[in-house]
Coordinates of C-alpha atoms in Angstrom, one line a residue:
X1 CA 134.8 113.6 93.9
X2 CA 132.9 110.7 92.0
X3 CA 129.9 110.6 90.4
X4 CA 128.4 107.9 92.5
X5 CA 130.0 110.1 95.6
X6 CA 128.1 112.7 94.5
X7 CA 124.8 111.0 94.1
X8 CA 125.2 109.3 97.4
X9 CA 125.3 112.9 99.1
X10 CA 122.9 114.8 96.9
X11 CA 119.9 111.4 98.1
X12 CA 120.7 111.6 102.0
X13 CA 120.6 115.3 101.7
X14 CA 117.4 114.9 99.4
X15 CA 115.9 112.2 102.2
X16 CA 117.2 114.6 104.9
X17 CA 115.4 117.7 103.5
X18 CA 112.0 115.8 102.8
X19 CA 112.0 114.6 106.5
X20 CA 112.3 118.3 107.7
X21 CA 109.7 119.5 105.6
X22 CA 107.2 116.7 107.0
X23 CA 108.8 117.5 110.1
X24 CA 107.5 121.3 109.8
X25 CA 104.0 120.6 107.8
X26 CA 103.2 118.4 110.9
X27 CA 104.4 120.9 113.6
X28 CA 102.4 123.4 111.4
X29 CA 99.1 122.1 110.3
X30 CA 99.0 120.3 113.8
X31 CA 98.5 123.8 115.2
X32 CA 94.9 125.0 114.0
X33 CA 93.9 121.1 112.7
X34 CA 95.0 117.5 113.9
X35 CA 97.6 116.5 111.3
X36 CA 97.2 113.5 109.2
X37 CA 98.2 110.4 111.0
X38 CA 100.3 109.5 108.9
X39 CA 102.5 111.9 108.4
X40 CA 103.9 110.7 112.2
X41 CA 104.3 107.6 110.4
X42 CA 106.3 108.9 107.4
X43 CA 108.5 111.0 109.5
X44 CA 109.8 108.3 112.0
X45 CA 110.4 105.4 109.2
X46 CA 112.2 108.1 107.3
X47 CA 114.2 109.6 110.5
X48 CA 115.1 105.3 111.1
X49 CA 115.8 105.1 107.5
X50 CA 118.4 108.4 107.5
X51 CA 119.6 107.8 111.0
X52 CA 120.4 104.2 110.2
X53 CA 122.6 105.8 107.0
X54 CA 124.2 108.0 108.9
X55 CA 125.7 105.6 111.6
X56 CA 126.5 102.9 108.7
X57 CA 128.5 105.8 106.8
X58 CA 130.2 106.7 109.8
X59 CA 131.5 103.1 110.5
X60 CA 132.4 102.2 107.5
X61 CA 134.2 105.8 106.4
X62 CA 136.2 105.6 109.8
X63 CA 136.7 101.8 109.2
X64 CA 135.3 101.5 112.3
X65 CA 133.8 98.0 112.6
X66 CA 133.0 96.6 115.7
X67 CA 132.3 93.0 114.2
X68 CA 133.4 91.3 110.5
X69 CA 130.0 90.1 110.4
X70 CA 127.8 91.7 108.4
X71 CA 124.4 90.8 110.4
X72 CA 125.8 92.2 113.6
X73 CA 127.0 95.6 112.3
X74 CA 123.6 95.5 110.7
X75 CA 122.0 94.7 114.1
X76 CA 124.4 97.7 115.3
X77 CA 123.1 100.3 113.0
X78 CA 119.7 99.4 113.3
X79 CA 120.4 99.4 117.3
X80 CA 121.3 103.0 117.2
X81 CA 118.3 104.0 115.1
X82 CA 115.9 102.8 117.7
X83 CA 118.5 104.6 120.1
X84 CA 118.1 107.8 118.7
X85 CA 114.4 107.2 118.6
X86 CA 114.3 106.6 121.7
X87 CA 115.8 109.7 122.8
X88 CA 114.0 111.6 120.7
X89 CA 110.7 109.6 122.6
X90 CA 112.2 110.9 125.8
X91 CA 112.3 115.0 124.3
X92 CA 109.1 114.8 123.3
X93 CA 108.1 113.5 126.8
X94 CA 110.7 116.5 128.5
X95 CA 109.4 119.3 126.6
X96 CA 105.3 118.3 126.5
X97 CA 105.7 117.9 130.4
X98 CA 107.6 121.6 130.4
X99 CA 105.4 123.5 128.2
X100 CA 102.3 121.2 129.8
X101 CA 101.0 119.6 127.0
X102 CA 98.6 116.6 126.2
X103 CA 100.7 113.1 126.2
X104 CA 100.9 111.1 123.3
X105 CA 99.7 107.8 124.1
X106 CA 101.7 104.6 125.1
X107 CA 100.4 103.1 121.8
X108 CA 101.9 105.9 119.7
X109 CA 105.1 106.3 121.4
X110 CA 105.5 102.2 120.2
X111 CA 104.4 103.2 117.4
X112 CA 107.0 105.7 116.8
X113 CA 109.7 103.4 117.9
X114 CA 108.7 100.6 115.8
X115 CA 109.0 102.7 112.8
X116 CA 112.1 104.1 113.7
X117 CA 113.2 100.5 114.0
X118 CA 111.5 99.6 110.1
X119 CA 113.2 102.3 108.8
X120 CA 116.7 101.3 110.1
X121 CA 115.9 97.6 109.1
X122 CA 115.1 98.7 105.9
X123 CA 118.1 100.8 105.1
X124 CA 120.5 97.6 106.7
X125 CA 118.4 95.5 104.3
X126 CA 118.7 98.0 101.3
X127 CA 122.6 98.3 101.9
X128 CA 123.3 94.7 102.3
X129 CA 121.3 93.8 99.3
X130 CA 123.2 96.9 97.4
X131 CA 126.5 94.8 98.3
X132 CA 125.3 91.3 97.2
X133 CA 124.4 92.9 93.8
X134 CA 127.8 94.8 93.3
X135 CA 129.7 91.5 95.0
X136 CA 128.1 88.9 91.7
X137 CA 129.1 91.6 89.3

């Protein structure tokens, strides 16, 4: 395996693991305190950001491209982070309505999603300018 292979998988597991441990501070410390707003924030750009890696990596490792243009299989990945964040919207919704807890509000669940959508954006953006710089070399 490559060097640059390796690097790849050691930051998506790094990103990956810093998400769950936001993930668990905010489940945690929003037990006995409200937890810092922004650590909401933090985990849905990140979740975009990963998820948004995730899907690219499986197209392009499958060579599994649903267009040859580059903006619409960057419109695709970032289409199925706001996917998964939108499913993730609706569990959150399932299991506060089973356990009967408060709602987040409308504006948070927005929120959410429009981070999700940031995150994924950025990572499309991040990849596509990674291949413009490697492409002049």
């Amino acid at each position: 395996m490559g060097q640059t292979l390796k690097l790849k998988y050691f930051l998506a597991g790094l990103l990956l693991v810093i998400a769950i441990g936001f993930y668990f501070f905010n489940t945690h410390y929003s037990i006995a305190n409200p937890a810092p707003f922004y650590t909401d924030l933090i985990l849905h750009f990140l979740g975009g950001f990963w998820i948004a890696g995730l899907s690219s990596y499986l197209l392009l490792t499958n060579n599994f491209r649903l267009s040859r243009s580059a903006v619409l299989n960057g419109l695709i990945i970032v289409g199925f982070s706001i996917f998964i964040g939108v499913a993730w919207e609706w569990y959150e919704y399932v299991v506060a309505s089973i356990v009967g807890i408060k709602q987040d509000p409308l504006d948070d669940v927005f929120g959410d999603l429009l981070l999700d959508m940031l995150g994924g954006t950025a990572f499309a953006l991040f990849y596509k300018l990674k291949a413009l710089i490697s492409d002049s070399k």
